[in-house]
Amino acid sequence: GAVVSQHPSWVICKSGTSVKIECRSLDFQATTMFWYRQFPKQSLMLMATSNEGSKATYEQGVEKDKFLINHASLTLSTLTVTSAHPEDSSFYICSARPMVGVDTLKDTQYFGPGTRLTVL
Amino acid sequence: GESVGLHLPTLSVQEGDNSIINCAYSNSASDYFIWYKQESGKGPQFIIDIRSNMDKRQGQRVTVLLNKTVKHLSLQIAATQPGDSAVYFCAETGSNTGKLIFGQGTTLQVKP
């Protein structure tokens, strides 16, 4: 149980285009999902907290107009990188926190497999 | 700012030996801690977690120890296997925030 998927797993786009990444919790409902980015050989950096039915909360330094987050249902959150530039190239990872504990403490976050974005 | 840190960036162990990965945290308000394993090109995989009202929790081949006095967290892996080779992150969160603060990560290399 507690499986999170992301689509696409990798994407290459031209500078100036927009890219949408989907994050789905497959076997549980999640009122809260989180978006992270990770550069090579570095740790995960939280970008924003996505709450179902409300606006996302962005971390300091993260442009909300550039990284659009929509959490339309209890199993789906999307991240859209608008007007992507080469410096946006990174590994984007989402996580989901179950509404009710699955098989461990209820605050656990389960992570998706990540999306590798390369902007040319 | 407050952060979670790791003492060693790389740990190399012989197959079959036990591994111990350490983590120091600075936020005394944190009450929930998690260890994640991340293989190259993949997302973090949950290993084990522990709340601040506990000092030890065991899973399959893994044990997490929490020492709140010195704000130290460790992950012990018994009989380390080649498949355990990965980067291991500790993460912490405070009550009701839900936000995870990740440590820098430790690379575990298992030698056959």
Short mmCIF file of C-alpha atoms in Angstrom, two decimals:
data_model
loop_
_atom_site.label_atom_id
_atom_site.label_comp_id
_atom_site.label_asym_id
_atom_site.label_seq_id
_atom_site.Cartn_x
_atom_site.Cartn_y
_atom_site.Cartn_z
CA GLY A 1 0.00 0.00 0.00
CA ALA A 2 0.82 3.73 0.08
CA VAL A 3 1.90 4.09 -3.53
CA VAL A 4 2.45 7.48 -5.12
CA SER A 5 2.96 7.89 -8.84
CA GLN A 6 4.26 10.75 -10.94
CA HIS A 7 3.83 11.47 -14.60
CA PRO A 8 5.85 11.94 -16.65
CA SER A 9 8.95 10.30 -15.26
CA TRP A 10 11.11 12.52 -17.42
CA VAL A 11 10.54 15.41 -19.79
CA ILE A 12 12.69 17.51 -22.08
CA CYS A 13 11.34 20.83 -23.21
CA LYS A 14 12.44 24.02 -24.90
CA SER A 15 13.09 27.17 -22.95
CA GLY A 16 9.94 29.27 -22.59
CA THR A 17 7.47 26.41 -22.65
CA SER A 18 5.36 25.16 -19.76
CA VAL A 19 5.48 21.68 -18.31
CA LYS A 20 2.87 19.96 -16.16
CA ILE A 21 3.78 17.21 -13.71
CA GLU A 22 1.12 15.03 -12.11
CA CYS A 23 1.30 13.42 -8.68
CA ARG A 24 -1.23 10.75 -7.74
CA SER A 25 -1.80 8.73 -4.59
CA LEU A 26 -2.93 5.38 -5.96
CA ASP A 27 -4.33 3.52 -2.98
CA PHE A 28 -5.04 6.17 -0.38
CA GLN A 29 -6.51 9.62 -0.09
CA ALA A 30 -4.30 12.56 0.75
CA THR A 31 -5.56 15.97 1.79
CA THR A 32 -1.99 17.22 1.74
CA MET A 33 0.68 16.74 -0.88
CA PHE A 34 4.12 18.28 -1.02
CA TRP A 35 6.37 19.27 -3.89
CA TYR A 36 10.15 19.12 -3.67
CA ARG A 37 13.01 19.73 -6.01
CA GLN A 38 16.38 18.08 -5.82
CA PHE A 39 19.58 19.04 -7.57
CA PRO A 40 22.29 16.44 -8.19
CA LYS A 41 24.10 15.25 -5.07
CA GLN A 42 21.91 17.44 -2.90
CA SER A 43 19.08 16.96 -0.48
CA LEU A 44 15.41 17.55 -1.12
CA MET A 45 14.17 21.10 -0.87
CA LEU A 46 10.51 21.71 -0.11
CA MET A 47 8.89 24.00 -2.65
CA ALA A 48 5.28 24.08 -1.57
CA THR A 49 2.53 22.41 0.39
CA SER A 50 -0.55 21.53 -1.61
CA ASN A 51 -3.89 21.24 0.17
CA GLU A 52 -6.94 19.76 -1.51
CA GLY A 53 -9.46 22.44 -2.35
CA SER A 54 -7.35 25.39 -1.29
CA LYS A 55 -4.37 27.42 -2.44
CA ALA A 56 -0.91 26.02 -2.08
CA THR A 57 1.50 27.37 0.49
CA TYR A 58 4.87 28.21 -1.00
CA GLU A 59 8.21 28.19 0.76
CA GLN A 60 10.25 31.35 0.88
CA GLY A 61 12.02 32.04 -2.36
CA VAL A 62 9.72 29.89 -4.50
CA GLU A 63 7.82 31.88 -7.12
CA LYS A 64 4.16 30.94 -6.98
CA ASP A 65 3.48 32.40 -10.42
CA LYS A 66 6.19 30.26 -11.92
CA PHE A 67 5.37 27.01 -10.15
CA LEU A 68 1.61 26.64 -10.34
CA ILE A 69 0.13 24.01 -8.07
CA ASN A 70 -3.38 22.62 -8.30
CA HIS A 71 -4.78 20.02 -5.89
CA ALA A 72 -8.17 19.29 -7.39
CA SER A 73 -8.91 16.01 -5.66
CA LEU A 74 -7.83 13.86 -2.74
CA THR A 75 -5.63 11.79 -5.02
CA LEU A 76 -4.19 14.26 -7.52
CA SER A 77 -1.93 17.30 -7.37
CA THR A 78 -0.26 18.94 -10.34
CA LEU A 79 2.77 21.17 -10.62
CA THR A 80 3.12 23.34 -13.70
CA VAL A 81 6.47 24.93 -14.40
CA THR A 82 5.61 27.98 -16.48
CA SER A 83 8.00 29.56 -18.97
CA ALA A 84 10.67 27.05 -18.08
CA HIS A 85 14.32 28.01 -18.31
CA PRO A 86 17.47 25.89 -18.13
CA GLU A 87 17.94 26.76 -14.45
CA ASP A 88 14.61 25.04 -13.76
CA SER A 89 16.14 21.75 -14.83
CA SER A 90 15.95 19.52 -11.79
CA PHE A 91 14.44 16.41 -10.25
CA TYR A 92 10.93 17.21 -9.03
CA ILE A 93 9.48 14.92 -6.41
CA CYS A 94 6.05 14.91 -4.82
CA SER A 95 4.90 13.29 -1.61
CA ALA A 96 1.51 12.58 -0.13
CA ARG A 97 0.40 12.29 3.44
CA PRO A 98 -2.46 9.85 4.04
CA MET A 99 -5.63 11.09 5.66
CA VAL A 100 -5.53 8.06 7.91
CA GLY A 101 -2.46 6.11 8.90
CA VAL A 102 -1.73 3.30 6.48
CA ASP A 103 0.62 0.97 8.23
CA THR A 104 2.66 3.39 10.24
CA LEU A 105 2.36 6.67 12.08
CA LYS A 106 -0.13 8.93 10.39
CA ASP A 107 2.21 11.81 9.64
CA THR A 108 4.34 9.77 7.29
CA GLN A 109 4.82 11.12 3.79
CA TYR A 110 5.08 8.73 0.89
CA PHE A 111 7.08 9.86 -2.09
CA GLY A 112 6.59 9.53 -5.79
CA PRO A 113 9.35 8.29 -8.09
CA GLY A 114 10.25 11.78 -9.25
CA THR A 115 10.21 13.61 -12.57
CA ARG A 116 13.42 14.59 -14.29
CA LEU A 117 12.94 17.94 -16.06
CA THR A 118 15.50 19.09 -18.59
CA VAL A 119 15.04 22.50 -20.16
CA LEU A 120 17.06 23.16 -23.29
CA GLY B 1 18.13 28.57 10.55
CA GLU B 2 17.39 25.23 12.09
CA SER B 3 18.43 22.16 10.19
CA VAL B 4 18.94 18.48 10.33
CA GLY B 5 22.47 17.39 9.61
CA LEU B 6 24.43 14.23 9.12
CA HIS B 7 27.87 13.52 10.48
CA LEU B 8 29.29 11.50 7.57
CA PRO B 9 28.59 12.07 3.91
CA THR B 10 29.77 8.59 2.86
CA LEU B 11 29.78 5.27 4.68
CA SER B 12 31.45 2.21 3.24
CA VAL B 13 30.76 -1.20 4.81
CA GLN B 14 31.44 -4.82 4.04
CA GLU B 15 28.52 -6.98 2.99
CA GLY B 16 27.12 -8.74 6.01
CA ASP B 17 28.32 -6.15 8.50
CA ASN B 18 26.02 -3.85 10.41
CA SER B 19 25.72 -0.23 9.30
CA ILE B 20 25.06 2.77 11.47
CA ILE B 21 24.07 6.08 9.93
CA ASN B 22 23.90 9.08 12.21
CA CYS B 23 21.95 12.30 12.15
CA ALA B 24 21.95 15.38 14.36
CA TYR B 25 18.97 17.67 14.57
CA SER B 26 18.80 21.12 16.04
CA ASN B 27 15.08 21.82 16.36
CA SER B 28 14.05 20.76 19.84
CA ALA B 29 10.40 21.22 18.85
CA SER B 30 10.57 18.43 16.29
CA ASP B 31 8.55 15.46 17.43
CA TYR B 32 8.57 13.11 14.48
CA PHE B 33 11.53 11.68 12.61
CA ILE B 34 11.78 9.57 9.51
CA TRP B 35 14.52 7.76 7.64
CA TYR B 36 14.33 7.55 3.86
CA LYS B 37 16.38 5.60 1.35
CA GLN B 38 16.92 7.04 -2.09
CA GLU B 39 18.38 5.08 -4.96
CA SER B 40 19.82 6.88 -7.95
CA GLY B 41 17.14 8.48 -10.12
CA LYS B 42 14.30 7.47 -7.81
CA GLY B 43 12.19 9.08 -5.16
CA PRO B 44 12.83 8.59 -1.44
CA GLN B 45 11.55 5.35 -0.01
CA PHE B 46 10.21 5.25 3.53
CA ILE B 47 12.26 3.03 5.82
CA ILE B 48 11.21 3.66 9.40
CA ASP B 49 9.94 6.43 11.61
CA ILE B 50 9.82 7.32 15.27
CA ARG B 51 8.03 9.80 17.48
CA SER B 52 9.73 11.83 20.17
CA ASN B 53 8.01 9.90 22.95
CA MET B 54 9.98 6.82 21.94
CA ASP B 55 13.71 6.14 21.98
CA LYS B 56 13.83 3.02 19.85
CA ARG B 57 11.81 1.43 17.10
CA GLN B 58 12.58 -1.71 15.17
CA GLY B 59 11.64 -2.83 11.72
CA GLN B 60 12.82 -5.57 9.46
CA ARG B 61 16.64 -5.45 9.66
CA VAL B 62 16.48 -1.78 10.64
CA THR B 63 16.39 -0.01 13.96
CA VAL B 64 16.03 3.69 14.63
CA LEU B 65 17.35 5.15 17.85
CA LEU B 66 16.44 8.58 19.14
CA ASN B 67 18.39 10.40 21.82
CA LYS B 68 16.55 13.60 22.62
CA THR B 69 19.09 14.67 25.22
CA VAL B 70 21.77 15.19 22.60
CA LYS B 71 19.36 15.58 19.67
CA HIS B 72 20.73 12.59 17.85
CA LEU B 73 19.08 10.09 15.55
CA SER B 74 20.60 6.95 14.11
CA LEU B 75 19.65 4.25 11.66
CA GLN B 76 21.06 0.79 12.16
CA ILE B 77 20.95 -1.72 9.34
CA ALA B 78 21.70 -5.30 10.27
CA ALA B 79 23.55 -7.65 7.91
CA THR B 80 23.97 -5.00 5.25
CA GLN B 81 23.36 -6.21 1.72
CA PRO B 82 24.41 -4.83 -1.69
CA GLY B 83 20.81 -3.77 -2.24
CA ASP B 84 21.13 -1.43 0.71
CA SER B 85 23.54 0.77 -1.25
CA ALA B 86 21.83 4.15 -1.61
CA VAL B 87 21.66 7.61 -0.12
CA TYR B 88 19.95 7.74 3.25
CA PHE B 89 18.21 10.85 4.50
CA CYS B 90 16.91 11.63 7.92
CA ALA B 91 14.02 14.05 8.11
CA GLU B 92 12.23 15.79 10.94
CA THR B 93 8.98 17.58 11.38
CA GLY B 94 7.29 19.50 14.14
CA SER B 95 3.79 19.08 15.44
CA ASN B 96 1.04 20.03 13.02
CA THR B 97 3.32 21.52 10.38
CA GLY B 98 3.61 18.46 8.21
CA LYS B 99 6.72 19.96 6.66
CA LEU B 100 9.71 17.68 6.48
CA ILE B 101 13.18 19.11 6.93
CA PHE B 102 15.71 16.86 5.27
CA GLY B 103 19.30 16.30 6.27
CA GLN B 104 22.07 16.42 3.71
CA GLY B 105 22.15 12.68 3.15
CA THR B 106 24.66 9.86 3.68
CA THR B 107 25.79 7.63 0.86
CA LEU B 108 26.01 4.01 1.94
CA GLN B 109 28.34 1.85 -0.13
CA VAL B 110 28.26 -1.90 0.44
CA LYS B 111 31.36 -3.77 -0.63
CA PRO B 112 30.90 -7.42 -1.68
#
